[in-house]
Tab-separated table of C-alpha atoms and ligand atoms in Angstrom:
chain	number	residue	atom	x	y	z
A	1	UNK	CA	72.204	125.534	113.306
A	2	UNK	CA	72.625	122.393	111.360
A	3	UNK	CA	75.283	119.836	113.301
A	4	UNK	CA	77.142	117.283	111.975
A	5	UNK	CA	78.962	114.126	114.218
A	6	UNK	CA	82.256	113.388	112.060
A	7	UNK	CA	84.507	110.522	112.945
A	8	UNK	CA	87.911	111.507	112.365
A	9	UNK	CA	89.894	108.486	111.426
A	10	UNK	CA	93.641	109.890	110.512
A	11	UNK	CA	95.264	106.353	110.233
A	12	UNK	CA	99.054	105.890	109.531
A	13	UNK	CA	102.199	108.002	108.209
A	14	UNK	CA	100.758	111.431	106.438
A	15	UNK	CA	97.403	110.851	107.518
A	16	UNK	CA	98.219	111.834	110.679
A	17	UNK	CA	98.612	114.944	109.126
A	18	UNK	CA	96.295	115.850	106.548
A	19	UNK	CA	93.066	114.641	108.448
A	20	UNK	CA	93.661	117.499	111.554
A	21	UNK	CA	94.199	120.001	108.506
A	22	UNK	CA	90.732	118.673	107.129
A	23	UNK	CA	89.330	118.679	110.582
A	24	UNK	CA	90.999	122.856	110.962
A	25	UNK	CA	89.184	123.309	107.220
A	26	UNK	CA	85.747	122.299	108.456
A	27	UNK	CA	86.296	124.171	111.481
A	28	UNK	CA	86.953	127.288	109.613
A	29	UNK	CA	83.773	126.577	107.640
A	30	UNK	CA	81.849	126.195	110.878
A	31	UNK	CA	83.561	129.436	112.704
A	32	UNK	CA	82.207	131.443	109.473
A	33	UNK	CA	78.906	131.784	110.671
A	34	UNK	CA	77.781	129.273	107.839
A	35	UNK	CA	74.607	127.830	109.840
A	36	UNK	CA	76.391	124.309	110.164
A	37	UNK	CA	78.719	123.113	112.919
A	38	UNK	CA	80.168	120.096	113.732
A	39	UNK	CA	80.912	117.119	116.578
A	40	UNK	CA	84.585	115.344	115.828
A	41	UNK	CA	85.137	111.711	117.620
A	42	UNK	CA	89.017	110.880	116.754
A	43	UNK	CA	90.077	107.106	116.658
A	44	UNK	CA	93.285	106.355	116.652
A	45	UNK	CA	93.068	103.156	114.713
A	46	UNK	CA	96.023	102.041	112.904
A	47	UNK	CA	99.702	100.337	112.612
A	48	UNK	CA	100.617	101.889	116.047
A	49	UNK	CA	97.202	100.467	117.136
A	50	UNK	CA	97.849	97.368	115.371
A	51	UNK	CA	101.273	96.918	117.757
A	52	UNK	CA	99.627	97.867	120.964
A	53	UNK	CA	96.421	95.392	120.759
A	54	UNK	CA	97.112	92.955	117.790
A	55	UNK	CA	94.588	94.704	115.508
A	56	UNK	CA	94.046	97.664	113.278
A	57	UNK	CA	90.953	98.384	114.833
A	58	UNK	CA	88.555	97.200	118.271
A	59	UNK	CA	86.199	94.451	117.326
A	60	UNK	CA	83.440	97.071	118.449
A	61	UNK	CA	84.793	99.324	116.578
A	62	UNK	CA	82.293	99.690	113.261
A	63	UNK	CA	79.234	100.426	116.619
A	64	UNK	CA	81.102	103.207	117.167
A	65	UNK	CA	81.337	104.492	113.694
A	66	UNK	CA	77.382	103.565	112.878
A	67	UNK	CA	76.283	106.289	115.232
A	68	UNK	CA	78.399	109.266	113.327
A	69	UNK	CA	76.745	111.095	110.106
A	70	UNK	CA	79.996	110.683	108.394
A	71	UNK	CA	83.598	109.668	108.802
A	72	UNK	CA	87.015	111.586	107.267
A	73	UNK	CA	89.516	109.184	106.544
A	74	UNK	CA	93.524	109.622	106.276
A	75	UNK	CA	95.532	106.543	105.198
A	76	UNK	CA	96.261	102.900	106.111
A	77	UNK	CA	99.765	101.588	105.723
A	78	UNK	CA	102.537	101.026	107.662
A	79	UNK	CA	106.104	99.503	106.735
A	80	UNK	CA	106.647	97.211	109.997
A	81	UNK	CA	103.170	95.347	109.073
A	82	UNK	CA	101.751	93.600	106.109
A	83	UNK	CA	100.341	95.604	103.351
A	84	UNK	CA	96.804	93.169	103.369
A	85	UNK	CA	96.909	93.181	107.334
A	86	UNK	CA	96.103	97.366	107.509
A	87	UNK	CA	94.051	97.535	104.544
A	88	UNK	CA	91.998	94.468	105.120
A	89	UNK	CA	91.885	95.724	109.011
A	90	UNK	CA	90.687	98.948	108.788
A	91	UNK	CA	90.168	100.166	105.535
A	92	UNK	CA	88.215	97.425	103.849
A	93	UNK	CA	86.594	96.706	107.126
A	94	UNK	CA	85.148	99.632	107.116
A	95	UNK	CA	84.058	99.719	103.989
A	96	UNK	CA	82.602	96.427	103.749
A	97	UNK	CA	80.997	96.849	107.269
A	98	UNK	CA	79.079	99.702	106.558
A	99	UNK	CA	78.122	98.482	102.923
A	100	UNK	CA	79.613	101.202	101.651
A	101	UNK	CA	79.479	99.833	98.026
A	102	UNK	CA	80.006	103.020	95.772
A	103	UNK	CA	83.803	104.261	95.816
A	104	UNK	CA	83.289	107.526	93.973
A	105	UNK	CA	86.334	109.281	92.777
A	106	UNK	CA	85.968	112.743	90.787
A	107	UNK	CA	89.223	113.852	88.575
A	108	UNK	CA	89.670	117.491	87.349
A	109	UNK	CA	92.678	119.215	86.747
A	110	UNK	CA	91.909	122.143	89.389
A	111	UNK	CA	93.244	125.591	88.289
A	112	UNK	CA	97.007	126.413	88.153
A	113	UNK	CA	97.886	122.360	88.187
A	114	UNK	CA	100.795	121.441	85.881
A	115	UNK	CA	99.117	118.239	84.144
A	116	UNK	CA	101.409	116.178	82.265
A	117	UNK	CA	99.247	115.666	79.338
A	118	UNK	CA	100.589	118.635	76.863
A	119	UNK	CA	97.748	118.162	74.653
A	120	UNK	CA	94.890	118.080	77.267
A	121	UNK	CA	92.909	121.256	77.711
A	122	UNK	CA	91.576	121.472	81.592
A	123	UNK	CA	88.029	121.356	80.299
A	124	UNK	CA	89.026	117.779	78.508
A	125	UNK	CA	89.443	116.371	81.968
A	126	UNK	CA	86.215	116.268	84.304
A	127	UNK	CA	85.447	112.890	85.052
A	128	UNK	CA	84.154	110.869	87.877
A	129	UNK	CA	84.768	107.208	88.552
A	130	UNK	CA	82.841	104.673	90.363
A	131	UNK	CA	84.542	102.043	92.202
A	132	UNK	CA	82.400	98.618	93.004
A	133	UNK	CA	83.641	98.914	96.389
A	134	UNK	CA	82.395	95.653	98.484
A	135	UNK	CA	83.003	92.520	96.288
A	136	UNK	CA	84.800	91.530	93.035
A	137	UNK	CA	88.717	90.993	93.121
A	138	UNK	CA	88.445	92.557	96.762
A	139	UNK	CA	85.837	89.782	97.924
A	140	UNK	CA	88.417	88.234	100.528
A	141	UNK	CA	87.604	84.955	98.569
A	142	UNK	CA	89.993	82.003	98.112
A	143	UNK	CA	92.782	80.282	100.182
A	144	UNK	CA	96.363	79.418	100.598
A	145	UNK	CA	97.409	75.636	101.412
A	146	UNK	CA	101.037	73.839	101.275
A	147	UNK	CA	102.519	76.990	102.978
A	148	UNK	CA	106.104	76.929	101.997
A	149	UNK	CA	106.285	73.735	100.149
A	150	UNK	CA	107.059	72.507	96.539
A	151	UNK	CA	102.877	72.383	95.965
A	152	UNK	CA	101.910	75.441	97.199
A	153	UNK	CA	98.339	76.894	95.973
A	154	UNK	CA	96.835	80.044	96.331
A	155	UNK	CA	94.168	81.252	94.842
A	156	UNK	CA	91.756	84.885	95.187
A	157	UNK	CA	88.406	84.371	93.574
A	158	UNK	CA	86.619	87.568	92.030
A	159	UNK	CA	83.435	86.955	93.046
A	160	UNK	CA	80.375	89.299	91.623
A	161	UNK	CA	76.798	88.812	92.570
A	162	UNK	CA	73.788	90.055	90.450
A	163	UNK	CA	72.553	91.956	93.102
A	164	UNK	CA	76.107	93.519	93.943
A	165	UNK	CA	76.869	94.433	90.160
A	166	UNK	CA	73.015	95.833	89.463
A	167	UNK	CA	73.377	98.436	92.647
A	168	UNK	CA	77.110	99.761	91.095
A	169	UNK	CA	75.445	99.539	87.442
A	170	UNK	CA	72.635	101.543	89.023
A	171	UNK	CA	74.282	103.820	90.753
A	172	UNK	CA	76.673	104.824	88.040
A	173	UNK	CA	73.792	105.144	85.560
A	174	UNK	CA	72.145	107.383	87.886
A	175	UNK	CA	75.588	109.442	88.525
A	176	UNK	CA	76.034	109.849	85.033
A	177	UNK	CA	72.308	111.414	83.852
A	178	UNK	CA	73.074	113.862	87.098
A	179	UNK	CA	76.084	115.031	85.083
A	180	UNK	CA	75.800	117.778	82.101
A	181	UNK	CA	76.930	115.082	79.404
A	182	UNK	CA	74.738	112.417	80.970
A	183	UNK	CA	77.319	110.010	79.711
A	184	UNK	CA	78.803	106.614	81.505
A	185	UNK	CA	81.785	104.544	79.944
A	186	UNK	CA	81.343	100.410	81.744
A	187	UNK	CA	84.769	99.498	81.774
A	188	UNK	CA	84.831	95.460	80.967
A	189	UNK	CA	87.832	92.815	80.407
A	190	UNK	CA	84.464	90.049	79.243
A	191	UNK	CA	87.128	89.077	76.527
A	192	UNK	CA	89.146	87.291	78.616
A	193	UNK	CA	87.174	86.835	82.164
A	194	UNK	CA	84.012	85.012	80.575
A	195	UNK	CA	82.121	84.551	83.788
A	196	UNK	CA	81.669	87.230	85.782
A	197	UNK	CA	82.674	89.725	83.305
A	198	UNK	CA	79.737	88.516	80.877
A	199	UNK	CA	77.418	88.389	83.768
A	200	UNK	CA	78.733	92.416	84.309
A	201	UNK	CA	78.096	93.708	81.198
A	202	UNK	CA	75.010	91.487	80.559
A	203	UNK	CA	73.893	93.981	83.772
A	204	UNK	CA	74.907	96.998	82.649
A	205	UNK	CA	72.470	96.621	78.921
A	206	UNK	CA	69.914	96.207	81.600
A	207	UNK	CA	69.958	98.719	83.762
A	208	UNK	CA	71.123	100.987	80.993
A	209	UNK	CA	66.822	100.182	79.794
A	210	UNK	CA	66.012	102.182	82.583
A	211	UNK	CA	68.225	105.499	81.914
A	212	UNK	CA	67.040	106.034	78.044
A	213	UNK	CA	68.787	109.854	78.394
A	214	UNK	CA	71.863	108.786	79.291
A	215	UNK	CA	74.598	107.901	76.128
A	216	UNK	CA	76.807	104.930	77.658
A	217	UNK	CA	79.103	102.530	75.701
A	218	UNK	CA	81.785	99.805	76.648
A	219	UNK	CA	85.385	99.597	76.644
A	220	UNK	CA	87.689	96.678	77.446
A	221	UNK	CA	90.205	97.786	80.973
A	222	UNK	CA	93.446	97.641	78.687
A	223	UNK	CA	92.208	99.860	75.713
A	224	UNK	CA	90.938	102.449	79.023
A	225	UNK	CA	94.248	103.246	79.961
A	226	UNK	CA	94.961	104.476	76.336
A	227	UNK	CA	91.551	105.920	75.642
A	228	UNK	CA	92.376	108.279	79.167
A	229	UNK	CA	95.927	109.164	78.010
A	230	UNK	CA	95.253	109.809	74.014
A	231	UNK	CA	91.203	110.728	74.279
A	232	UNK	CA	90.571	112.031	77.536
A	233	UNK	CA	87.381	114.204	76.391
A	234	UNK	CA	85.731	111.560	75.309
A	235	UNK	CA	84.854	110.342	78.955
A	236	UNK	CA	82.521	111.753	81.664
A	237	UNK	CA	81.207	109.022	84.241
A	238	UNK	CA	83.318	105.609	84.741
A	239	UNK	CA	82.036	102.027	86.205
A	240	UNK	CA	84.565	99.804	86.754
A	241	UNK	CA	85.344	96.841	89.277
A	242	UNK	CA	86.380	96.892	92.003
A	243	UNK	CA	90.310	96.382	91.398
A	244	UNK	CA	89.904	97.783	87.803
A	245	UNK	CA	89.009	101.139	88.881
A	246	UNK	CA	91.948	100.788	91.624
A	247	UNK	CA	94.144	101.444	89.104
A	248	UNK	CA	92.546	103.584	86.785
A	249	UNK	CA	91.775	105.944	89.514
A	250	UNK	CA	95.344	106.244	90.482
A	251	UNK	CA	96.208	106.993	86.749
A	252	UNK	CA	93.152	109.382	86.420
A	253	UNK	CA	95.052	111.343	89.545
A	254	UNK	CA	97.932	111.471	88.123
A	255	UNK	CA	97.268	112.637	84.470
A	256	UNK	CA	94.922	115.561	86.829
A	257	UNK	CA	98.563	116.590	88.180
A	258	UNK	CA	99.471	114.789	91.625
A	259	UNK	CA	98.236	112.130	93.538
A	260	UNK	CA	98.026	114.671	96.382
A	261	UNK	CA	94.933	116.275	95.310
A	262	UNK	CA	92.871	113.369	94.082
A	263	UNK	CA	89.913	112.732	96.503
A	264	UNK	CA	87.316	109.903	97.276
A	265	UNK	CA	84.026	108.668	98.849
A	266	UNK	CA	82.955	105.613	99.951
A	267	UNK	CA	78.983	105.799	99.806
A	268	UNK	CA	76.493	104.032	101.491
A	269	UNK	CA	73.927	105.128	98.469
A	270	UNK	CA	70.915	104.237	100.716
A	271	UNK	CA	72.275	105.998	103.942
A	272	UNK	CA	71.914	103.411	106.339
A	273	UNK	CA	75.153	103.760	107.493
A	274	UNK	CA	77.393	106.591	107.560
A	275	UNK	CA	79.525	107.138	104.223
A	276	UNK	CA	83.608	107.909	104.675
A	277	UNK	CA	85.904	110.519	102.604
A	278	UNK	CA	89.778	110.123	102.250
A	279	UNK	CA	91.979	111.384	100.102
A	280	UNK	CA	93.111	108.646	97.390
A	281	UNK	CA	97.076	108.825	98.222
A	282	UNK	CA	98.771	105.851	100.953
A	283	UNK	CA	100.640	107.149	104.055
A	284	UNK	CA	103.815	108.306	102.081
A	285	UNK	CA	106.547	106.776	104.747
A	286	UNK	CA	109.041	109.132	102.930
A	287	UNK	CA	107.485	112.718	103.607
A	288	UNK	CA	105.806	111.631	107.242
A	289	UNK	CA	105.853	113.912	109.785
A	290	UNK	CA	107.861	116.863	107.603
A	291	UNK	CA	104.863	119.127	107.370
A	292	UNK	CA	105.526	118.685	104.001
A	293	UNK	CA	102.554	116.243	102.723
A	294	UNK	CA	99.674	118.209	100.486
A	295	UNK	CA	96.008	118.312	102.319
A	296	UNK	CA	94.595	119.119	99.214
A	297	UNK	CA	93.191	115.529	98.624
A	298	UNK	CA	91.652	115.499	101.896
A	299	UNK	CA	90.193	119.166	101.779
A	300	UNK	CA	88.772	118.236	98.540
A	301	UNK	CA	87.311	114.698	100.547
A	302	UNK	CA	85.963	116.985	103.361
A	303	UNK	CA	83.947	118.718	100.338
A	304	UNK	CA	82.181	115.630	98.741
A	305	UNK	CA	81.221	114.954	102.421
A	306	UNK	CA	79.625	118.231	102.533
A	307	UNK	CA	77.782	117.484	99.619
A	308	UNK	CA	76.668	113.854	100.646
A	309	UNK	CA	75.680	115.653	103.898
A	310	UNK	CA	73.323	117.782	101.472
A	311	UNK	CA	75.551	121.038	102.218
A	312	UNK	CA	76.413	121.982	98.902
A	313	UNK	CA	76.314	125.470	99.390
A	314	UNK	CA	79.622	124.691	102.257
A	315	UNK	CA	80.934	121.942	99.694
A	316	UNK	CA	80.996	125.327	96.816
A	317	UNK	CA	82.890	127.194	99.422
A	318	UNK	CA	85.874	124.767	100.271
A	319	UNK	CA	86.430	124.038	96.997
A	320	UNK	CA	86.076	127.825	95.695
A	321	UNK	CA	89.175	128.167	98.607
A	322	UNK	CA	91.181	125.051	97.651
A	323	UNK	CA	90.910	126.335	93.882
A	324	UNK	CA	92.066	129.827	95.255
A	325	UNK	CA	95.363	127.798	96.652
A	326	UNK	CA	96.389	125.882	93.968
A	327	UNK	CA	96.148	128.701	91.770
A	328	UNK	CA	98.747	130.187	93.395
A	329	UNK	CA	102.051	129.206	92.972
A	330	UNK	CA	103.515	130.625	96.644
A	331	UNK	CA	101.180	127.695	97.926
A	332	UNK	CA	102.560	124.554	96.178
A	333	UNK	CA	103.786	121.524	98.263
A	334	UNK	CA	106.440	119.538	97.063
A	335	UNK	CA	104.761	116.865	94.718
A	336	UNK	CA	103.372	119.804	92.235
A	337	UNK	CA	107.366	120.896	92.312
A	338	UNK	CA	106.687	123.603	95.010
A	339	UNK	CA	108.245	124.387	98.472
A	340	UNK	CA	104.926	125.312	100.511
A	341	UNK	CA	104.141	123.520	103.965
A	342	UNK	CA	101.240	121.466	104.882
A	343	UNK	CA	100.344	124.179	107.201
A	344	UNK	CA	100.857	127.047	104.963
A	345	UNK	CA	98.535	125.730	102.183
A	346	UNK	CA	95.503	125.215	105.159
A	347	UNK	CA	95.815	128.648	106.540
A	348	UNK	CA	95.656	130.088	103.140
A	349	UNK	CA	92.249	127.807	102.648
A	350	UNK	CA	91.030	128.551	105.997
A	351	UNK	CA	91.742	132.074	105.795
A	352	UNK	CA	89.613	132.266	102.361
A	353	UNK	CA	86.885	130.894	103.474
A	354	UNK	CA	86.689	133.391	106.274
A	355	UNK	CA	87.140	135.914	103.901
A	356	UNK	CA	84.179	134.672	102.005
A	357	UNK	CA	81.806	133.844	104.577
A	358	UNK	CA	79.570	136.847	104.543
A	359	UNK	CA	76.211	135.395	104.458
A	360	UNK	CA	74.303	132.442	106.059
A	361	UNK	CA	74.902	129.367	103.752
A	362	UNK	CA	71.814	128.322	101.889
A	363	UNK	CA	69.841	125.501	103.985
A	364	UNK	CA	70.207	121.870	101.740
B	401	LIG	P1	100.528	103.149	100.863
B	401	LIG	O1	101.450	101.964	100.964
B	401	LIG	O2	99.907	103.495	102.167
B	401	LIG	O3	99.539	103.071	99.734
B	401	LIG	P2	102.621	104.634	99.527
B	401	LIG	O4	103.598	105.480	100.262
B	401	LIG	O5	103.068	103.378	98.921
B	401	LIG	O6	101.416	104.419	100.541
B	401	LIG	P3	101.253	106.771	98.265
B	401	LIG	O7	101.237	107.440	99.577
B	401	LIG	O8	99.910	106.530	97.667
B	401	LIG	O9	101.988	105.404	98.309
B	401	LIG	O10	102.066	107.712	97.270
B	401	LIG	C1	103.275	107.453	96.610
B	401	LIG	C2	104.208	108.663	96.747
B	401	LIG	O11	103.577	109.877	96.290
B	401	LIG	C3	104.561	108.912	98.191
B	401	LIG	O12	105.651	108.126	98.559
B	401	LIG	C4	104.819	110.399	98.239
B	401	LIG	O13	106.143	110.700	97.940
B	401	LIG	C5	103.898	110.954	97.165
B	401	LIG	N1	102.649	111.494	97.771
B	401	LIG	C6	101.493	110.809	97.968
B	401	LIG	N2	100.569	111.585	98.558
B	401	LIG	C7	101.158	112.773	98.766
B	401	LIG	C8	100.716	113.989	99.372
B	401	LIG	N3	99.475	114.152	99.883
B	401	LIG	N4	101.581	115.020	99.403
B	401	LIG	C9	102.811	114.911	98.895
B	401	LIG	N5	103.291	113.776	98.314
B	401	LIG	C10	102.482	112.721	98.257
């Protein structure tokens, strides 16, 4: 029996209520007789943390998470407190803390989605993007001084190191000849950002010397957006920055069919710390605590974990069940135009892979 220590992290508004539904997913898995089980540690970090002790999270709080072989990850956001307060107290803290530098984000339009491109066949869409996840726009550079007054200055400095844009470069490159097209797309904006931008692509014709077999070309952030809308075949693998791929991601979910399903990993590549998995959706204020919210996203989070745990056998399995539910149309929550509960769509996943458990998973 192969066992697995998972922090549970649900977070604020719907991620209260998608991460148990993850956590009743991998328990199903686990109950199958699949060889693997699993030891969940639940913190309830947060806005409702945030009120009681001042912060999102304890100060010792990234010990406790160093010790766990991954973490599953709701949402951080909460209307009575500063958007940059929760992410920059839990999320990013995380992330950062654990050097978890790779945000990986796959896209497919699973089967039975409604996508709203009409002209987009669902084998045009299979892409995965990868997030520079520690520095960049997000490097908590800069200042504010002159609070309130006539000369006020602010200023957030993007700030890329070699070292920091060689590991994504690297890491994408290596993504990308994993992948049947063995083909990466460096997303730039070295037109108008002539620092940093230059020093980013100037990396990526380097590293790109080392991965002869895989096809890669450049394309500026603005000319992206249209390239996903009006070419979407023509991509495979994705590096962007940091606050680039922040928004590309949540326009690659949404031309896959609903921010709802769209999942995410944030990878420690060398696995000295423990990597996390959240679905890419925010807390959703407006359809907390109606059982209405879809777990997809996080079911399909709970199966990259299962990958990077080197279960890919388990991974196959959720996502064999989760493609199972959103093929049918009796299990569709509201933001694919459907009436199902949160509940009802993880019973129907849980219940298939019980169903399909009927020999010992294949050992890693
Ligand atoms: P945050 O501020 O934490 O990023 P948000 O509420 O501004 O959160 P999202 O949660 O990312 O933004 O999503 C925007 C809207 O999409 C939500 O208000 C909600 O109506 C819908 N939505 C997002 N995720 C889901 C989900 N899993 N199931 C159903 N609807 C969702």
């Amino acid at each position: 029996m192969r066992r697995y220590r998972i922090a549970l992290i649900p977070g604020d508004g719907i991620g209260k209520e998608v991460v148990p539904a993850g956590r009743q997913v991998l328990e199903a898995l686990a109950g199958a007789e699949n060889g693997i089980g699993f030891d969940f540690e639940s913190f309830d970090w947060g806005g409702d943390y945030y009120r009681a002790h001042g912060a999102m999270m304890p100060e010792e709080g990234l010990e406790a998470l160093r010790s766990q072989d991954a973490i599953l990850f709701g949402s951080a956001g909460d209307p009575g407190i500063p958007d940059h307060i929760t992410l920059w107290g839990l999320r990013l803290k995380i992330c950062q803390g654990l050097d978890q530098y790779a945000n990986v984000r796959p896209t497919r339009i699973l089967p039975g989605i409604d996508a709203p491109l009409k002209r987009c066949r669902t084998e045009d869409l299979d892409w995965v993007i990868v997030r520079e996840n520690t520095e960049g726009e997000y490097s908590g550079a800069g200042g504010r001084v002159h609070q309130g007054f006539p000369i006020e200055a602010a200023m957030d400095v993007s700030l890329m190191t070699r070292a920091g844009v060689e590991r994504i470069q690297r890491y994408a490159f290596r993504l990308a000849a994993s992948r049947p097209r063995k083909q990466l797309t460096v997303v730039t904006k070295s037109n108008a950002q002539r620092h940093a931008m230059v020093m980013w692509d100037e990396v990526a014709a380097g590293v790109a010397r080392d991965f002869p077999e895989v096809t890669w070309d450049k394309e500026l952030v603005d000319a992206m957006t249209a390239r996903m809308v009006n070419r979407p075949a023509s991509l495979d693998t994705i590096v962007a920055t940091n606050l680039q791929a922040d928004v590309l991601s949540d326009l690659a979910a949404a031309l896959a069919g609903s921010l709802g399903i769209a999942p995410t990993g944030n990878i420690n590549p060398e696995r000295v710390f423990p990597s996390m998995f959240e679905p890419i959706h925010g807390s959703a204020f407006d359809i907390m605590g109606r059982g209405v919210a879809n777990p997809i996203g996080t079911f399909w989070s709970a199966a990259m974990m299962l990958d990077h745990l080197g279960e890919a056998e388990a991974a196959r399995r959720v996502m064999e069940a989760v493609e199972a539910a959103t093929a049918d149309p009796k299990l569709r929550t509201r933001d694919l135009s459907g009436a199902a509960t949160t509940a009802e769509v993880t019973e129907a996943v849980c219940a298939h892979i019980a169903a399909a458990a009927r020999r010992p998973l294949a050992t890693a």
